[in-house]
Every structure is written in C-alpha cells, then in structure tokens.
Tab-separated table of C-alpha atoms and ligand atoms in Angstrom:
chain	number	residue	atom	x	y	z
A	1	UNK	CA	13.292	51.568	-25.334
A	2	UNK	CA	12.110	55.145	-24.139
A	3	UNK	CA	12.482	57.983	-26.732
A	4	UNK	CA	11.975	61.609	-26.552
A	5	UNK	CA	9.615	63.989	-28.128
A	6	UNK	CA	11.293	66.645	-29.741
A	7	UNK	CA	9.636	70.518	-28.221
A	8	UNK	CA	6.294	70.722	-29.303
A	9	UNK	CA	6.230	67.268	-30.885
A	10	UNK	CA	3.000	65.306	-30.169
A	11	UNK	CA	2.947	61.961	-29.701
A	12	UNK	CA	1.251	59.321	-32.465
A	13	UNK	CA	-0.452	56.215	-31.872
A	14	UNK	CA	-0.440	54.515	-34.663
A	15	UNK	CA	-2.197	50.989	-35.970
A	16	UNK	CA	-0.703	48.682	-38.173
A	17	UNK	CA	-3.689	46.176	-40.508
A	18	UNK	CA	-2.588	43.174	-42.024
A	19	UNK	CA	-3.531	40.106	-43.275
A	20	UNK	CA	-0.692	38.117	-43.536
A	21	UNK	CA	2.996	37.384	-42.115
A	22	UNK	CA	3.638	40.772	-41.438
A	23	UNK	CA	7.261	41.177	-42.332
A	24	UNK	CA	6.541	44.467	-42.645
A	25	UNK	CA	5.112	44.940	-39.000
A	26	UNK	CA	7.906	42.857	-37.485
A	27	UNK	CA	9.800	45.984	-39.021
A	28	UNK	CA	8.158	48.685	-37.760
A	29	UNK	CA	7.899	46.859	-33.917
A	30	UNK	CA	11.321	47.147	-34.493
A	31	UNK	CA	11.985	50.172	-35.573
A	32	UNK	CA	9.372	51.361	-32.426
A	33	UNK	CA	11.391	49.488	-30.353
A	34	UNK	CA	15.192	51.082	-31.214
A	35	UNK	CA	13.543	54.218	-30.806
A	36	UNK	CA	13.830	54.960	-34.410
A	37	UNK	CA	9.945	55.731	-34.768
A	38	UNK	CA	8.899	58.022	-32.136
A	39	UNK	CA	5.529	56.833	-31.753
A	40	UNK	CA	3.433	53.810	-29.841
A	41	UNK	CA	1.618	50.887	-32.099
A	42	UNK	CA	-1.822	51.296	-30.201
A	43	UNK	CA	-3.547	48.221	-32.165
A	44	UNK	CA	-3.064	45.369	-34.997
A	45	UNK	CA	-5.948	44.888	-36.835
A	46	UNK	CA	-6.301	41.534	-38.551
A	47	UNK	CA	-9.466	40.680	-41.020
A	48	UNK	CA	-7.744	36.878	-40.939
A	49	UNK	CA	-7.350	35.566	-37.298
A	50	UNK	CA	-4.796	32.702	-38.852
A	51	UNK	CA	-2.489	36.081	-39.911
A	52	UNK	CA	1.189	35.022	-38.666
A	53	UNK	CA	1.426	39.398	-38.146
A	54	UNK	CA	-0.985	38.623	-35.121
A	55	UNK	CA	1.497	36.237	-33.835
A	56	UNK	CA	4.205	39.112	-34.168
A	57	UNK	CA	1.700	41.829	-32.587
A	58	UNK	CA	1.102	39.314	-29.457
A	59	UNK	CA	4.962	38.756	-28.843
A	60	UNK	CA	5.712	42.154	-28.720
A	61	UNK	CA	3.435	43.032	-26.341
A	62	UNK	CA	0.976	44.730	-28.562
A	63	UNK	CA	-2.909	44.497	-28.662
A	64	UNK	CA	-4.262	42.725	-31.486
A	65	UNK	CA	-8.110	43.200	-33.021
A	66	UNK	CA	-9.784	40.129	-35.710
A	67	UNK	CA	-12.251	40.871	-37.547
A	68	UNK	CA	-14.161	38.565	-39.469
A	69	UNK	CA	-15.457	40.431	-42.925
A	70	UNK	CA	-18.505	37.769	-42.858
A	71	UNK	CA	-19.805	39.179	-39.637
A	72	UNK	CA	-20.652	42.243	-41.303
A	73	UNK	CA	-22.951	43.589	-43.821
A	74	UNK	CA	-20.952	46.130	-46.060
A	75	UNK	CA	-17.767	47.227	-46.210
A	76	UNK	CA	-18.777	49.996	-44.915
A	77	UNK	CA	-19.700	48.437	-41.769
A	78	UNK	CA	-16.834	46.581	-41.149
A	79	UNK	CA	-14.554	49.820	-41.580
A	80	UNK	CA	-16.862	51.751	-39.284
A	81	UNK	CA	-16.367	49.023	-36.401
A	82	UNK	CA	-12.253	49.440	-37.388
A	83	UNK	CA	-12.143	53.108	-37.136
A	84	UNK	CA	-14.440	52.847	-34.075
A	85	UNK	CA	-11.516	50.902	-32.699
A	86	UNK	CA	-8.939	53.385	-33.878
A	87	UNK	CA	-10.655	56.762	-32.503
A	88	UNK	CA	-10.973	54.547	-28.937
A	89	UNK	CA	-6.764	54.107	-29.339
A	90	UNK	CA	-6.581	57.924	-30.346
A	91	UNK	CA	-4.701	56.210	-33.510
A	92	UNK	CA	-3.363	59.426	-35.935
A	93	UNK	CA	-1.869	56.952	-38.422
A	94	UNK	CA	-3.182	54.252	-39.858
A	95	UNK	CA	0.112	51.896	-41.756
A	96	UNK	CA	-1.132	49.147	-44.374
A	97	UNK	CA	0.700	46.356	-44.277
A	98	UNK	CA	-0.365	43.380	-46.531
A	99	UNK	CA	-3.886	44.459	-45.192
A	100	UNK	CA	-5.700	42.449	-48.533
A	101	UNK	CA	-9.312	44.566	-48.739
A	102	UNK	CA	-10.219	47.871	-49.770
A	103	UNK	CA	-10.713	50.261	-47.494
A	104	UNK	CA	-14.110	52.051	-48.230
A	105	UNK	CA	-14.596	55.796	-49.011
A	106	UNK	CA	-16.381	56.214	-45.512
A	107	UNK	CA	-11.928	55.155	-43.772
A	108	UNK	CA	-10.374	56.986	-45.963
A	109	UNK	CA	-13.231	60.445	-45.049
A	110	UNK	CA	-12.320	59.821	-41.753
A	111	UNK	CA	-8.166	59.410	-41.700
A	112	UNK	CA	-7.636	61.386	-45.098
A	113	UNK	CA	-3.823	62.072	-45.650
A	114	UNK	CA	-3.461	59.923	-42.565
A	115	UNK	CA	-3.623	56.359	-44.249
A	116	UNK	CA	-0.003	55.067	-45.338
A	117	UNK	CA	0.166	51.733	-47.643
A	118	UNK	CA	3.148	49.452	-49.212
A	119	UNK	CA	3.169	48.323	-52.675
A	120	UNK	CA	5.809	46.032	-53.737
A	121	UNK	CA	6.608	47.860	-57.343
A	122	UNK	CA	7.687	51.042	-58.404
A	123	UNK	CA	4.405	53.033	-58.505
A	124	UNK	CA	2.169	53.787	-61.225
A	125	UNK	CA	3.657	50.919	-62.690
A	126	UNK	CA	2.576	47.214	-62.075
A	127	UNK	CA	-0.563	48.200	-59.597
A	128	UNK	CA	-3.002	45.356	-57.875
A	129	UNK	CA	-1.750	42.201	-56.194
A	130	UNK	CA	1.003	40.959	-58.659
A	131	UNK	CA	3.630	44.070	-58.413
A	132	UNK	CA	6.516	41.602	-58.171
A	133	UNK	CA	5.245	38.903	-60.556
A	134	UNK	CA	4.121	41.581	-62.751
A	135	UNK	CA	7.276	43.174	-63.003
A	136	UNK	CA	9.573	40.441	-63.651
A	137	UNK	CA	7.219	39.289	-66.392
A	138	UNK	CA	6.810	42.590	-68.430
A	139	UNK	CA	10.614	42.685	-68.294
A	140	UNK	CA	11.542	45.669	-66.428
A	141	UNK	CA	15.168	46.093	-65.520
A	142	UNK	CA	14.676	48.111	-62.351
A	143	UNK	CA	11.269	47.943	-59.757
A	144	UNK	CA	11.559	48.389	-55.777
A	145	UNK	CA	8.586	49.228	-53.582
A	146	UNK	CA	6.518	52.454	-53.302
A	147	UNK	CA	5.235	53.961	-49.776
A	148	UNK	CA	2.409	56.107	-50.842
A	149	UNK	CA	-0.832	57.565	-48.765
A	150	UNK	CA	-3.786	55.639	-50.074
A	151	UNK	CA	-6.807	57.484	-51.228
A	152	UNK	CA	-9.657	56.558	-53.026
A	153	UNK	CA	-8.451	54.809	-56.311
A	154	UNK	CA	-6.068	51.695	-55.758
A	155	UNK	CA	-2.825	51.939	-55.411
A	156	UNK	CA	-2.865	55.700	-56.586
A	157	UNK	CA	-1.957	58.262	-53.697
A	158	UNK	CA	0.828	60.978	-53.127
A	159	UNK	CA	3.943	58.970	-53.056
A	160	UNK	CA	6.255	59.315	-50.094
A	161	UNK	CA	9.383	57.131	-51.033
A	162	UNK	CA	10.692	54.405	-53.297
A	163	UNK	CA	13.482	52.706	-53.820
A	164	UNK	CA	14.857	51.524	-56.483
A	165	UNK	CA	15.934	47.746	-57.189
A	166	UNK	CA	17.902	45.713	-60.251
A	167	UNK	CA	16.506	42.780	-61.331
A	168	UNK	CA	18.699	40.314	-62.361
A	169	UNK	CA	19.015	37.802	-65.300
A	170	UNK	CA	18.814	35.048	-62.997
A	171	UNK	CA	15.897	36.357	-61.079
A	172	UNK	CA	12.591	34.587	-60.169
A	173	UNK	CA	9.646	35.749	-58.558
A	174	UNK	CA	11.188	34.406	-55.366
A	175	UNK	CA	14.381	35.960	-55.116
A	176	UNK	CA	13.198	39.295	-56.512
A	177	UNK	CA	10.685	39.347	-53.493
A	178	UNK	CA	12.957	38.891	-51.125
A	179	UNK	CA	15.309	41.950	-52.466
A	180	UNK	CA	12.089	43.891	-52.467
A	181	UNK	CA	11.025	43.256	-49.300
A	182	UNK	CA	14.476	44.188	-47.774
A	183	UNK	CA	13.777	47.511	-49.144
A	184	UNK	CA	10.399	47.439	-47.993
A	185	UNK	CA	11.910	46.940	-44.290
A	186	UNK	CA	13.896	49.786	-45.112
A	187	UNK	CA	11.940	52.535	-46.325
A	188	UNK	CA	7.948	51.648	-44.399
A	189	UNK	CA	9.803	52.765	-40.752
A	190	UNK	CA	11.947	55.692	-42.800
A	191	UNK	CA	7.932	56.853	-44.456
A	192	UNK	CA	6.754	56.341	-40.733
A	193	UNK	CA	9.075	58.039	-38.748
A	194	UNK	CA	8.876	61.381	-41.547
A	195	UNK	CA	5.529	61.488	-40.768
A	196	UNK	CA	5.134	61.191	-37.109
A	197	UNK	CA	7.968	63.727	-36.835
A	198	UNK	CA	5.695	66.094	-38.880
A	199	UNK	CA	7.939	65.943	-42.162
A	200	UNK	CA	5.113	65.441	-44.656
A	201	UNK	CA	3.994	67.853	-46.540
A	202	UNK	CA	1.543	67.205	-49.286
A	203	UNK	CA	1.223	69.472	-52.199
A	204	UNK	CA	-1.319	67.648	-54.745
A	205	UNK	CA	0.517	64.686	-55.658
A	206	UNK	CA	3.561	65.703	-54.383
A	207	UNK	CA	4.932	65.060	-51.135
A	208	UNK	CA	8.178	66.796	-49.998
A	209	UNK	CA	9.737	66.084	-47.041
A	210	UNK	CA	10.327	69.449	-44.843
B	301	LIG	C1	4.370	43.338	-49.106
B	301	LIG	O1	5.057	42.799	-50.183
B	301	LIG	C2	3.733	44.639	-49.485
B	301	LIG	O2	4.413	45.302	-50.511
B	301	LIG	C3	2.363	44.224	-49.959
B	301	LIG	O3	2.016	43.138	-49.152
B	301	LIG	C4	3.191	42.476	-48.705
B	301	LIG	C5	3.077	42.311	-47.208
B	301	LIG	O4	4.063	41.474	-46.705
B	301	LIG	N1	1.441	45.328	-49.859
B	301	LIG	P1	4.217	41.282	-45.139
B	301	LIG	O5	2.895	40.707	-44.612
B	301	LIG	O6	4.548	42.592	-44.538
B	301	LIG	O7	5.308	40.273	-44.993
C-alpha cells in the first residue's frame, strides 16, 4: 500500500539481516506493507542461505543477498562486501533481526546511530544468546524484549523501547518465547517507524522520542 511522506520527510531504505525464521521481518514486511512504516525494505541480507527469513523476503517481493562467512577472510571483509551492498541500495537503516554474528567496528563506523537490533530480555539484564532461557532460570518475575541501537560492545547501545512481560509459574522456555516475541512484533515496527519519521533523538545513552 502507498503511503505519504510527511513535508520535508525523506524517504528510508532500509535492510533487514537475519539468520533465521525471521518472525521479526515477517513483522516489519507487514508493518511496510499497512503503511505503518513509511519506508521501503531495499535488501535482506542472509549469512545462512537455508534462513526461512529469505523465504519471507522472496514472497514479499523483496530482494534477498547470502552471504557465506567462509568465503571471506575477516570479518571485516565480509561486512565491507554487506555495507558495499547497502550504500548501492542507499540503505539509511540497517534493522537486526536474529542476524547471529557480530558486526565489526569497521559496520558500525560506517552506519553509527543507524544500526537497530532486538534482544529478547529486558536490557542490561540477561545479555548474549540465552535472554529468554536466561531469564526464566535466574527467576525473574518480569522480562520482555529491548530495541536498542547496537554499538560496539554486545548487546549494550542507547535503548529505544521495551516492554515489559510477566512470567508465569507455569512458564517454560517455550511459552515465555512466544509472549516475548509477540511483543517483539509489537515494538521492532513501533522502534522503526520513530526513527524513519525522524523521532530519535540520542542524548548519550538516552534516547527520547521527540
Ligand atoms: C528474536 O527472539 C530476537 O529477540 C533475537 O533473535 C530472535 C529472532 O527471531 N535477537 P526471528 O528470526 O525474528 O523469528
């Protein structure tokens, strides 16, 4: 569906990198779609070419880029050939979803403040690749996921929303995920759409929405 810029408002390509099923993208294709984020997905990157999220890309019509971490050297080299691919989209946001490697110092140079990820717990707590696990186990009676911009330390940047959710006596790591993710649908397009309508500001770690 067609939307329209607001006076003055530039338009954002974005990109969307992933790894896996890409619940998260099917969200924000969605969201794209409705009109409810004003901007066009210009390219989903995959480092897995099995990544369901490719399937997702293809079927809505969007282009789709693999690339295979063994074909290059560094890290460094792989993220040059992604951002090589991003500058030829004129991408201005770069959205990690389920994207499982680290971007290197030389990305985040080149799209700083620009560079959006997902984590599936409530931010500092329960960092790496167990947030929901991690949660549940430690006993916490409240987590929910954090949409933060990504700089150089993991998991670390200005946060932009979260949300809270109750975990339940009855809870496993199964039916917590799928609570979080539902607010992960939720708030990833709401973070997106703030920041393509200009609505981020970042003041150290703060971000307020203007
Ligand atoms: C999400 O749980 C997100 O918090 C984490 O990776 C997962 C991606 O899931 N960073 P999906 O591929 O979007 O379904």
């Amino acid at each position: 569906m067609p939307y329209e810029l607001r006076k003055g408002q530039k338009a954002v390509n974005i990109s969307v990198l992933c790894s896996g099923s890409g619940t998260n993208l099917q969200a924000i294709i969605d969201s794209v779609r409705s009109g409810y984020i004003p901007a066009k997905i210009a390219l989903v990157v995959s480092d897995r070419k099995d990544a369901f999220a490719l399937e997702r890309a293809k079927k809505a019509g969007v282009e789709t880029l693999v690339l295979n971490p063994k074909d290059f050297r560094s890290r460094e080299d792989f993220d040059k050939e992604v951002v090589k691919n991003l500058r030829a989209r004129n991408v201005g946001l770069v959205v990690l979803a389920g994207f499982m490697r680290l971007l290197s110092p030389y990305f985040i140079r080149e799209y700083r403040n620009k560079i959006m990820n997902i984590h599936p717990a409530l931010l500092p707590s329960f960092k790496g690749t167990c947030g929901i696990k991690d949660a549940l186990e430690y006993g916490v009676k409240v987590t929910g996921p954090t949409v933060h911009f990504v700089d150089e330390e993991l998991d670390h940047g200005p946060i932009i929303l979260q949300r809270a959710v109750e975990i339940k006596e009855d809870d496993t790591p199964e039916t917590l995920l799928e609570r979080v993710h539902a607010e992960e649908h939720r708030i990833y397009p709401e973070a997106i759409k703030l920041f393509v309508e200009g609505r981020l500001k970042i003041e150290g770690r703060r971000v307020r929405i203007i």
